[in-house]
Coordinates of C-alpha atoms in Angstrom, one line a residue:
Chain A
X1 CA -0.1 -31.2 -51.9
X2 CA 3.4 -31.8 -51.8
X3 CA 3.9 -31.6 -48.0
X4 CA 6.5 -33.2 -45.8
X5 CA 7.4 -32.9 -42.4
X6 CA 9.3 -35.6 -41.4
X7 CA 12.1 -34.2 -43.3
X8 CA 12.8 -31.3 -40.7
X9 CA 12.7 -33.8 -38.0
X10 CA 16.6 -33.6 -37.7
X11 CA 16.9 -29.7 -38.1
X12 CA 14.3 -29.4 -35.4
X13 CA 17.4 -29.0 -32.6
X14 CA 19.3 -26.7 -35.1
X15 CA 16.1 -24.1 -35.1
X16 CA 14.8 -24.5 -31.7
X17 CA 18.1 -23.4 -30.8
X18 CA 17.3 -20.4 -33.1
X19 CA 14.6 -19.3 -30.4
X20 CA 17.6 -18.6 -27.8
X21 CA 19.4 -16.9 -30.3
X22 CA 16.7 -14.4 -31.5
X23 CA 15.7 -14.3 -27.8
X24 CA 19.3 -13.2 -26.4
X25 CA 19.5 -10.7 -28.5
X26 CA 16.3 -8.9 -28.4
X27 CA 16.0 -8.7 -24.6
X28 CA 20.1 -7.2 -24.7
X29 CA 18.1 -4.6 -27.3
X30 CA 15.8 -4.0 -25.0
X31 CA 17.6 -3.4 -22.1
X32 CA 19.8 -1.3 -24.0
X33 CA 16.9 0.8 -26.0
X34 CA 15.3 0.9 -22.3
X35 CA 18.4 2.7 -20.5
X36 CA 19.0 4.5 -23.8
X37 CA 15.3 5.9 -23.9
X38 CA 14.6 6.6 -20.6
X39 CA 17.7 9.2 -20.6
X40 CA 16.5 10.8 -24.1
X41 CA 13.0 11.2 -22.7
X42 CA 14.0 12.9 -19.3
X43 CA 16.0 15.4 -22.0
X44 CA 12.5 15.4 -23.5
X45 CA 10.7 17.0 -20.5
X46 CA 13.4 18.8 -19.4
X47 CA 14.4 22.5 -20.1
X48 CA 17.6 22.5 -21.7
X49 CA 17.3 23.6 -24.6
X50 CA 19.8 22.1 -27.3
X51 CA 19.5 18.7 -25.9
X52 CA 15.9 18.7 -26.5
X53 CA 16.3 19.3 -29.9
X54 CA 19.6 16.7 -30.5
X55 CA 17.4 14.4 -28.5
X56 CA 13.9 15.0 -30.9
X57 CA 16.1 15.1 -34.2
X58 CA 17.3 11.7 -32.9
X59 CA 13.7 10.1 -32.1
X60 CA 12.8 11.7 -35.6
X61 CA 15.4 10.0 -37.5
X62 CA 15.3 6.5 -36.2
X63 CA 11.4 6.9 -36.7
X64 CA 11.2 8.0 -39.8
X65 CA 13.5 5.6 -42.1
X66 CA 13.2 2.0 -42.2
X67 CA 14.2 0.0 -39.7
X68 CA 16.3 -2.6 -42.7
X69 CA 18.1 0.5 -43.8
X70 CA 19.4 1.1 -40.3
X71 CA 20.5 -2.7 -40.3
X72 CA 22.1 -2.0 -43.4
X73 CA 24.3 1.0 -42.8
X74 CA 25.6 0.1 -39.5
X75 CA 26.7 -3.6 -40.8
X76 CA 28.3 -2.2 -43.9
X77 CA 28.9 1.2 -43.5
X78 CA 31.1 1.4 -40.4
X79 CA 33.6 -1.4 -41.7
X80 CA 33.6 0.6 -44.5
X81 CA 33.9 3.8 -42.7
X82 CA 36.3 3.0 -39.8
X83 CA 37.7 -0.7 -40.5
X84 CA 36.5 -2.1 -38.1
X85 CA 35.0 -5.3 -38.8
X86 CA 31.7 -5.5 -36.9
X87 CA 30.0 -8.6 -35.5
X88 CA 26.2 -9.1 -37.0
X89 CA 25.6 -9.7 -33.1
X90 CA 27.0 -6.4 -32.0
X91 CA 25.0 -4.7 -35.6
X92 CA 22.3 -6.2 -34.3
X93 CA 22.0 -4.9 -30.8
X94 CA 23.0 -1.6 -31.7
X95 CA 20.6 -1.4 -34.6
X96 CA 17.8 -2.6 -32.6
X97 CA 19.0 -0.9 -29.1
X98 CA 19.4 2.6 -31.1
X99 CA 16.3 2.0 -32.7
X100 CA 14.0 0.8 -29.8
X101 CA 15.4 4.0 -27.8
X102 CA 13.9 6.4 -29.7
X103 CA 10.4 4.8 -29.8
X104 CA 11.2 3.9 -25.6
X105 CA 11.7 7.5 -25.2
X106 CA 8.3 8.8 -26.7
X107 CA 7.0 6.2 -24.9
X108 CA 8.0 7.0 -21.5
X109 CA 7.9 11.1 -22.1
X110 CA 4.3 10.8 -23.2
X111 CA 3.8 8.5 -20.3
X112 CA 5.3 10.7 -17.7
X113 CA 3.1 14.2 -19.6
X114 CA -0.2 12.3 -19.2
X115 CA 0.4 12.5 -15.6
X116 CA -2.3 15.3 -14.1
X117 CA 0.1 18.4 -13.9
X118 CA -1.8 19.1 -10.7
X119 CA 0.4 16.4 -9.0
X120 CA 3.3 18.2 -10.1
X121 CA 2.0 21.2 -8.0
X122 CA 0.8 19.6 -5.2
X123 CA 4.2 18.2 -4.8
X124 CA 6.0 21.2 -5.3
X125 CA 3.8 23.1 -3.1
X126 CA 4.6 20.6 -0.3
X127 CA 8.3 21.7 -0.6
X128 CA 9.1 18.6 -2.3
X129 CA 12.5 18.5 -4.2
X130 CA 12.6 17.4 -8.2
X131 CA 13.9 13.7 -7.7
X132 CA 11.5 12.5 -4.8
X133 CA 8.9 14.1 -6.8
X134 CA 9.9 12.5 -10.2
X135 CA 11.3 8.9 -8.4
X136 CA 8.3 8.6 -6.3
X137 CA 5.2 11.1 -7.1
X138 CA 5.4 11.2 -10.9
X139 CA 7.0 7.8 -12.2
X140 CA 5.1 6.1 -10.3
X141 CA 1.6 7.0 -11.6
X142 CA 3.1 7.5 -15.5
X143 CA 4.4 3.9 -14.8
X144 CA 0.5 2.8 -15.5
X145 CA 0.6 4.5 -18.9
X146 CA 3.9 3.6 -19.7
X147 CA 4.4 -0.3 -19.0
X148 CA 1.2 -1.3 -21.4
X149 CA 3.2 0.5 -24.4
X150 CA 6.6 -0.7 -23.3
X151 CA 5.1 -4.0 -23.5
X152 CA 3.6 -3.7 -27.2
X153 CA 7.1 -1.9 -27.8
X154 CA 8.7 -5.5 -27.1
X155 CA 6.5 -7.4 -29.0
X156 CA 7.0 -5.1 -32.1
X157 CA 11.0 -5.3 -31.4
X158 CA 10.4 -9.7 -31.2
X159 CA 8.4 -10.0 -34.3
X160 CA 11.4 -7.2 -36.6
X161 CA 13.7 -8.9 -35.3
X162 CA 13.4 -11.3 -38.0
X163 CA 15.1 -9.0 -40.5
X164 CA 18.6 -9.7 -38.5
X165 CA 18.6 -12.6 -41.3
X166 CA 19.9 -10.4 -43.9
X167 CA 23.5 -9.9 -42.3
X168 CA 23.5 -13.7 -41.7
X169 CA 22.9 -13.6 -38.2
X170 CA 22.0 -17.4 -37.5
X171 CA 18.4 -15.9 -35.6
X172 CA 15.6 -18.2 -35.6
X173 CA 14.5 -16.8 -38.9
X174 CA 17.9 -17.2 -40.7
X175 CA 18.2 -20.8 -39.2
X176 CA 14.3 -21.8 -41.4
X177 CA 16.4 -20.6 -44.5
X178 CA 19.2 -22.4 -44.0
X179 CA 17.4 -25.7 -43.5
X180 CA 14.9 -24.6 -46.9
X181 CA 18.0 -24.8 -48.7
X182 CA 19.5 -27.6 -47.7
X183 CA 16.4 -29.6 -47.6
X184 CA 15.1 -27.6 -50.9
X185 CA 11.5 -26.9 -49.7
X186 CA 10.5 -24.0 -48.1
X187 CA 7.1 -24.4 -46.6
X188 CA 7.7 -26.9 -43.7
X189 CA 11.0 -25.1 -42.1
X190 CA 9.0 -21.4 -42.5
X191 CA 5.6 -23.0 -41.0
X192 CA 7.5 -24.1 -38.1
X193 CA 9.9 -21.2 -37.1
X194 CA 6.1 -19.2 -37.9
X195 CA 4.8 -20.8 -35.4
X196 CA 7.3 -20.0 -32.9
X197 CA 6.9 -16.8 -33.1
X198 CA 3.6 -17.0 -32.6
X199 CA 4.4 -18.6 -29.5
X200 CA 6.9 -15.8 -28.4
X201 CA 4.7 -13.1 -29.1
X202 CA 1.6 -14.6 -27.4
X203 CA 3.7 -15.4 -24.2
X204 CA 4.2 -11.6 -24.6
X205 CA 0.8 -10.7 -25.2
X206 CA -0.3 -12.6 -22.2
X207 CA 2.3 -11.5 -19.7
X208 CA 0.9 -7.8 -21.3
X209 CA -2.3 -8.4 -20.3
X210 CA -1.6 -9.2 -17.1
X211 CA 0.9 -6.8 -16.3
X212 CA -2.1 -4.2 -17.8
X213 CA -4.5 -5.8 -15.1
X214 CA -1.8 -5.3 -12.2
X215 CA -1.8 -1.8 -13.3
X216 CA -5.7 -0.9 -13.3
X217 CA -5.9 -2.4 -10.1
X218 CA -4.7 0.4 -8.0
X219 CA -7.6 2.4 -9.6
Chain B
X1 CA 3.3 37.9 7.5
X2 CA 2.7 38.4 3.8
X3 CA 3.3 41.3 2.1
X4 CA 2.8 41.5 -2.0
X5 CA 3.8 44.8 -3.7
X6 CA 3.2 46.2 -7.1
X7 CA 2.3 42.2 -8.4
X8 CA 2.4 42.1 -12.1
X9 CA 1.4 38.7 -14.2
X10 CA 0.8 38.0 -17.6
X11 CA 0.5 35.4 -19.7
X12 CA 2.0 36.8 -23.4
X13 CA 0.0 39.9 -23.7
X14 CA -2.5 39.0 -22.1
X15 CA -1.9 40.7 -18.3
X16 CA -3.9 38.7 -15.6
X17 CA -2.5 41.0 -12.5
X18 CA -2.0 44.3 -12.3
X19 CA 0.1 46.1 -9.7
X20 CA -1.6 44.4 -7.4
X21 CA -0.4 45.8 -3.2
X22 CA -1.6 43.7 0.0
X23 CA -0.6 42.4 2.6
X24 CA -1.4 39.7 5.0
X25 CA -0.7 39.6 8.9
X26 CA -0.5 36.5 11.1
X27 CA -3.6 35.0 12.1
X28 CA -5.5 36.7 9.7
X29 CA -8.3 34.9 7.8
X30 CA -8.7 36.8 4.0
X31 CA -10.9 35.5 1.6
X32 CA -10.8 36.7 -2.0
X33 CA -13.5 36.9 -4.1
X34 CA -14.5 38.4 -7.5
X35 CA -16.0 37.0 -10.8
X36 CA -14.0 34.1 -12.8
X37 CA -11.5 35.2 -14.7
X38 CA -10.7 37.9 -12.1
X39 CA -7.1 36.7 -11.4
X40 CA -7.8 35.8 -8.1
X41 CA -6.5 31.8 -8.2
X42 CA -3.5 33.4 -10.2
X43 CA -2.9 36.0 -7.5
X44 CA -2.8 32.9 -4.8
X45 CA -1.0 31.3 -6.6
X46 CA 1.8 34.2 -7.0
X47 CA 2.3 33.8 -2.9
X48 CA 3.8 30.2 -3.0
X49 CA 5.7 30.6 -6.4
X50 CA 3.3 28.0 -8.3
X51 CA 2.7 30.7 -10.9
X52 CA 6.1 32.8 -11.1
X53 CA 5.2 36.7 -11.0
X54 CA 6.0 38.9 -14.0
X55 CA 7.2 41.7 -12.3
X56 CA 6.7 42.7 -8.5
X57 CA 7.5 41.3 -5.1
X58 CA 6.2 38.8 -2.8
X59 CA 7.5 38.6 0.3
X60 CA 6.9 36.0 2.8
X61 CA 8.5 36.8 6.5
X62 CA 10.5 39.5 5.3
X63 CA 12.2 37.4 2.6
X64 CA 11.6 38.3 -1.0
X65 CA 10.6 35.7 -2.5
X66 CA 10.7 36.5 -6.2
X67 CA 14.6 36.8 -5.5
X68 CA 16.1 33.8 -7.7
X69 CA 18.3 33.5 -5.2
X70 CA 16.1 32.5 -2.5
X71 CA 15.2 28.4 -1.9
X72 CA 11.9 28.4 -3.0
X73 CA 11.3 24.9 -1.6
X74 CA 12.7 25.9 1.7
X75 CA 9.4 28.4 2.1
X76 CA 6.8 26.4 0.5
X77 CA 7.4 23.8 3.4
X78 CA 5.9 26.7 5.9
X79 CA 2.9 27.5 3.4
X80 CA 0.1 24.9 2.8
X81 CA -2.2 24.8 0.0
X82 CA -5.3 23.1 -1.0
X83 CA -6.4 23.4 -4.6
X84 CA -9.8 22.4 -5.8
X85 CA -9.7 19.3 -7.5
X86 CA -7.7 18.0 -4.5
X87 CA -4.6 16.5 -6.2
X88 CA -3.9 13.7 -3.9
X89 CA -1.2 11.2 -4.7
X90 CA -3.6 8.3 -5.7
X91 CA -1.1 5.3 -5.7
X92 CA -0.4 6.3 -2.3
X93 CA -2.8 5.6 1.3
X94 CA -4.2 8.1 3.0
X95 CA -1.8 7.8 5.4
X96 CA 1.1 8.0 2.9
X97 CA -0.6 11.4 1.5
X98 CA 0.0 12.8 4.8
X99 CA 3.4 11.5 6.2
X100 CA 5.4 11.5 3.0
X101 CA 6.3 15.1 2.8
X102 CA 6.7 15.3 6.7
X103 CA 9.3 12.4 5.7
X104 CA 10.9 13.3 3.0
X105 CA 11.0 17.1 3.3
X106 CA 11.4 18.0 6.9
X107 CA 13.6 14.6 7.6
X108 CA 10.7 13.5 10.1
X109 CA 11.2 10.1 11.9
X110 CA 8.2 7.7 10.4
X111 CA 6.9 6.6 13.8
X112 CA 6.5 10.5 14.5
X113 CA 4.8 11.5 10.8
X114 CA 2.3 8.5 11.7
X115 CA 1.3 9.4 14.8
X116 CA 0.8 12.7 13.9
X117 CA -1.2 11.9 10.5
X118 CA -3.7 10.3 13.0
X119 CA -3.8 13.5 15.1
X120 CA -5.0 15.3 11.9
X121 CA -6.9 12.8 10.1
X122 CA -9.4 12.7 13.7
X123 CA -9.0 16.5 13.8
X124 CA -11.0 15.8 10.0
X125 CA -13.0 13.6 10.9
X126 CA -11.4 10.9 9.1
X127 CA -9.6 8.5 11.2
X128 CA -11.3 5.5 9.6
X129 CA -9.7 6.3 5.8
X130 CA -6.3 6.0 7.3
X131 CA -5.2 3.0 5.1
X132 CA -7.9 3.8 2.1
X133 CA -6.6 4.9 -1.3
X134 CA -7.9 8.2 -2.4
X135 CA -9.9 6.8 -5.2
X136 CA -12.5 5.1 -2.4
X137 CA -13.3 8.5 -0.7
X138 CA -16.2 11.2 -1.8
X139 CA -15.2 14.3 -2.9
X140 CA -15.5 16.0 0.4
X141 CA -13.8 13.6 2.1
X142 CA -10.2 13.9 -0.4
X143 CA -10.6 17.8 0.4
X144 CA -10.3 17.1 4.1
X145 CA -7.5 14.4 3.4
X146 CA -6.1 17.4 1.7
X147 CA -5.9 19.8 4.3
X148 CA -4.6 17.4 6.3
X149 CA -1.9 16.6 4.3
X150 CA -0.8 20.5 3.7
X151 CA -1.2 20.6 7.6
X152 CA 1.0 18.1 8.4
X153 CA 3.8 19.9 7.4
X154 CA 3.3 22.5 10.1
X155 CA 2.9 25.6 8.0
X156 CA 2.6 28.9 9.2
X157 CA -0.4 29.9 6.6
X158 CA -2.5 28.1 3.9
X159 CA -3.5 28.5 1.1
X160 CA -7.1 27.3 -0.4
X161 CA -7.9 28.0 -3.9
X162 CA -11.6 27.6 -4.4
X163 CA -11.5 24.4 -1.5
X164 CA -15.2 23.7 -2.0
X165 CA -15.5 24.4 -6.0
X166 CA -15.3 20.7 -7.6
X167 CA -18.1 19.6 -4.6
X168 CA -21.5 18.3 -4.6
X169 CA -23.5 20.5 -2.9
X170 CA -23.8 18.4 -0.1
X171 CA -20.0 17.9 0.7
X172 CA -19.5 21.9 0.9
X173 CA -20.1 22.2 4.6
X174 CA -18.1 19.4 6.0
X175 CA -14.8 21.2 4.1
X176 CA -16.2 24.6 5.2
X177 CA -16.7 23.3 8.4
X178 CA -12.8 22.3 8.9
X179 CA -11.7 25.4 7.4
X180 CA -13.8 27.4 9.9
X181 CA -12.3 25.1 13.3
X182 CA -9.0 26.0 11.8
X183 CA -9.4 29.9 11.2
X184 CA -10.5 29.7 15.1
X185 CA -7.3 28.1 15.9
X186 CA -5.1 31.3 14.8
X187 CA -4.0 29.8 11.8
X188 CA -3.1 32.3 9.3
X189 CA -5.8 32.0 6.2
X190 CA -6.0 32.9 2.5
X191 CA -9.3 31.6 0.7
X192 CA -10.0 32.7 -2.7
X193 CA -13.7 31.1 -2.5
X194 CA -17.3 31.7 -4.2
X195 CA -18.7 30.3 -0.9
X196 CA -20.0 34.2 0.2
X197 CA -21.4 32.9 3.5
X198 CA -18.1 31.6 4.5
X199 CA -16.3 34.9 3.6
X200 CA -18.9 36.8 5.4
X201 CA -19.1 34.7 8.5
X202 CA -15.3 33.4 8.6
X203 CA -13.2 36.6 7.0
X204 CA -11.3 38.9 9.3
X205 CA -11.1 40.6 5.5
X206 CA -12.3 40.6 2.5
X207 CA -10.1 41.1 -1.0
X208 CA -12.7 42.0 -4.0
X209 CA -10.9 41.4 -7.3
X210 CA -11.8 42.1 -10.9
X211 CA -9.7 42.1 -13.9
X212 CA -6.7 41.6 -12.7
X213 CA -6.9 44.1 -9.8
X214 CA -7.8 44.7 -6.1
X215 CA -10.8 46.8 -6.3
X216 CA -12.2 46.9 -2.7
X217 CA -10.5 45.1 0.9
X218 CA -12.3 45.8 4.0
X219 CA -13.8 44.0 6.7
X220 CA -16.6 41.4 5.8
X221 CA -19.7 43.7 7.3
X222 CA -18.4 46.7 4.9
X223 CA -18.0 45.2 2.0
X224 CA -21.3 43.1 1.6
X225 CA -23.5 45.6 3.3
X226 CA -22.1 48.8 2.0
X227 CA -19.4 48.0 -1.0
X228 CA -18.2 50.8 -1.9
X229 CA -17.5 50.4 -5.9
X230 CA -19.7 49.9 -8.3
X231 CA -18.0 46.6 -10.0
X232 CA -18.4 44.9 -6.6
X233 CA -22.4 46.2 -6.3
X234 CA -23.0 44.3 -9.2
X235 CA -21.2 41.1 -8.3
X236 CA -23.0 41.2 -5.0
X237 CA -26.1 41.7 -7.1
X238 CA -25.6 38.6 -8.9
X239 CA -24.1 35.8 -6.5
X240 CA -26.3 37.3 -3.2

């Protein structure tokens, strides 16, 4: 055993501050896959034909290939495409925003279909119009199915972040590289940035589980 | 009040209502009844748009309707309905069931909404439940919340399709019950119901459906002493 931690002692700073970085960008994803995916799924459930099937070609797409790839062509490709030089920040967000919409969207549109479609009625046979019913009849109740996933959705979105490294983004992850090779030993930095993402993702997991137990309560 | 003529339905090829012709007048109580499968919660159904006719007209005060052009939600606020399994908004109070529509549809000032919700949750016998959630109430009780919430929008006729269906046996009569107190207040009345002592006891007229059509509408006495068709012999035969 070959193991020594003192010698991180002075990058300790350098990757802590990694945790803000990985952190700032993921909850700008979020809020911008959020937004993003709530619109696509109310296309979803509505009737309009053509943007139903834009908006499931869309979720299908950013489903079904891997999330590294989608990194990959929107750092490289778009310079290459339209010279613009984009930011790994700005790759980043939009990668991970574009990405988490289409999984946000399923989400919330199955959330919103689980709801009893006898609500629905009941509503409508009260003379209520669409956006009361939706804002305050429908969301409301597909809110208890939808949050829990949401929150699993953020979790997933926390943990992949960690593939931001390959553009050189200086995340958390990136920043345990930088200090294996200046340090030359890999186990110490990669233990350490490990465990704080176990932290992360736990404080996630915990606020979860409680936000899960606000949401039976009402039952 | 009502008046439906030459009602068609179907659901692909399979045609649910067939020129179906009726009509309902104000403060009439009608119950329809007829074997499941008969069309008779689709027919109900056809009178406040839930279930969108294929061909036909409905007309509800002399307004058509099945005219696209017409504000549906403008004449579903004068028809109530109660459905069988309830459908009350769960995350809401009792109290919230019954004022939100008032509220929101009619533009009703909240201190007005409340105090009438009180007036109709006594008039169920529920005056207690005002701030329970839905969840904590008995089946029998939700069906009265129910009927109290379509009534609290002030509608000139309800709707009850199969009111007492999803019940235990011993939570039939207490929804009955309100029913009947509001047939004897002049309120205008369509029931499609199994409940055969209601309809024979309650009915100003009875509709007798099967497959899709109106086989027999008379008066209560007629149709279950005397029914004229054979189809509606042998559904007597079986649920008498």
């Amino acid at each position: 055993m070959n193991l020594d931690f003192s010698q991180i002692v002075p990058y300790i700073p350098f990757m802590l501050e990694g945790v803000w970085v990985t952190l700032q960008f993921v909850i700008i994803s979020i809020i911008f896959g959020f937004i993003l995916g709530s619109l696509i799924a109310l296309v979803k459930i509505s009737d309009i034909k053509g943007f139903k099937f834009i908006a499931d070609a869309y979720t299908s797409v950013f489903r079904g290939t891997p999330l590294i790839l989608q990194l990959l062509l929107i750092y490289y490709a778009i310079p290459q495409l339209t010279g613009y030089d984009i930011s790994p920040f700005l790759s980043a967000i939009l990668t991970f925003g574009l990405n988490s919409s289409a999984y946000v969207s399923e989400i919330i549109r199955a959330g919103i279909q689980a709801v009893d479609k006898g609500q629905r009625e009941a509503a409508e046979a009260l003379g209520i119009p669409y956006r009361p019913m939706m804002l305050k009849i429908i969301l409301p109740q597909a809110m208890k199915n939808i949050l829990p996933a949401l929150m699993n959705e953020f979790i997933t979105l926390t943990k992949e972040s960690a593939i931001v490294s390959v553009i050189s983004y200086l995340d958390l992850m990136r920043r345990a590289q930088v200090v294996a090779s200046d340090i030359y030993r890999n186990f110490e930095p990669l233990l350490f940035v490990g465990v704080l993402y176990y932290i992360m993702v736990m404080i996630l997991t915990i606020a979860g589980k409680y936000v899960e137990k606000r949401m039976r309560a009402s039952d | 009040m009502i008046k439906v003529e030459q009602l068609h339905k179907s659901f692909g090829e399979n045609e649910v209502l067939s020129d179906l012709n009726t009509s309902i007048e104000r403060g009439e109580v009608v119950t329809i009844i007829g074997p499941s499968g008969s069309g008779k919660s689709t027919f109900l159904r056809c009178l406040n748009l839930l279930e969108k006719p294929t061909s036909g007209h409905v007309f509800v005060n002399d307004t058509d309707i099945t005219n696209p052009k017409v504000d549906i939600l403008k004449v579903r606020e004068q028809i109530g309905m109660v459905f069988q399994h309830f459908h009350l908004f769960p995350h809401m109070t009792v109290l919230d069931n019954l004022t939100y529509a008032p509220m929101t549809v009619k533009g009703m000032k909240k201190d007005e909404a409340v105090r009438k919700a009180k007036d109709l949750l006594e008039r169920v016998g529920l005056s207690d439940k005002t701030n329970a959630y839905p969840n904590s109430l008995s089946g029998g009780q939700k069906q009265r919340v129910a009927i109290a919430r379509a009534l609290a929008m002030e509608p000139e006729l309800m709707l009850f399709d199969e009111p007492t269906s999803a019940l235990d046996p011993e939570m039939v009569k207490e929804v009955l019950d309100v029913i009947k107190d509001l047939a004897h207040s002049g309120m205008t009345l369509a029931v499609v119901t199994h409940e055969m002592g209601f309809a024979k006891e309650v009915a100003d007229r009875v509709v007798f459906m099967d497959q899709g059509k109106i086989v027999e509408e008379t008066q209560p006495k007629t149709f279950f002493d005397q029914p004229k068709t054979e189809r509606a012999q042998n559904f007597l035969d079986k649920v008498l």
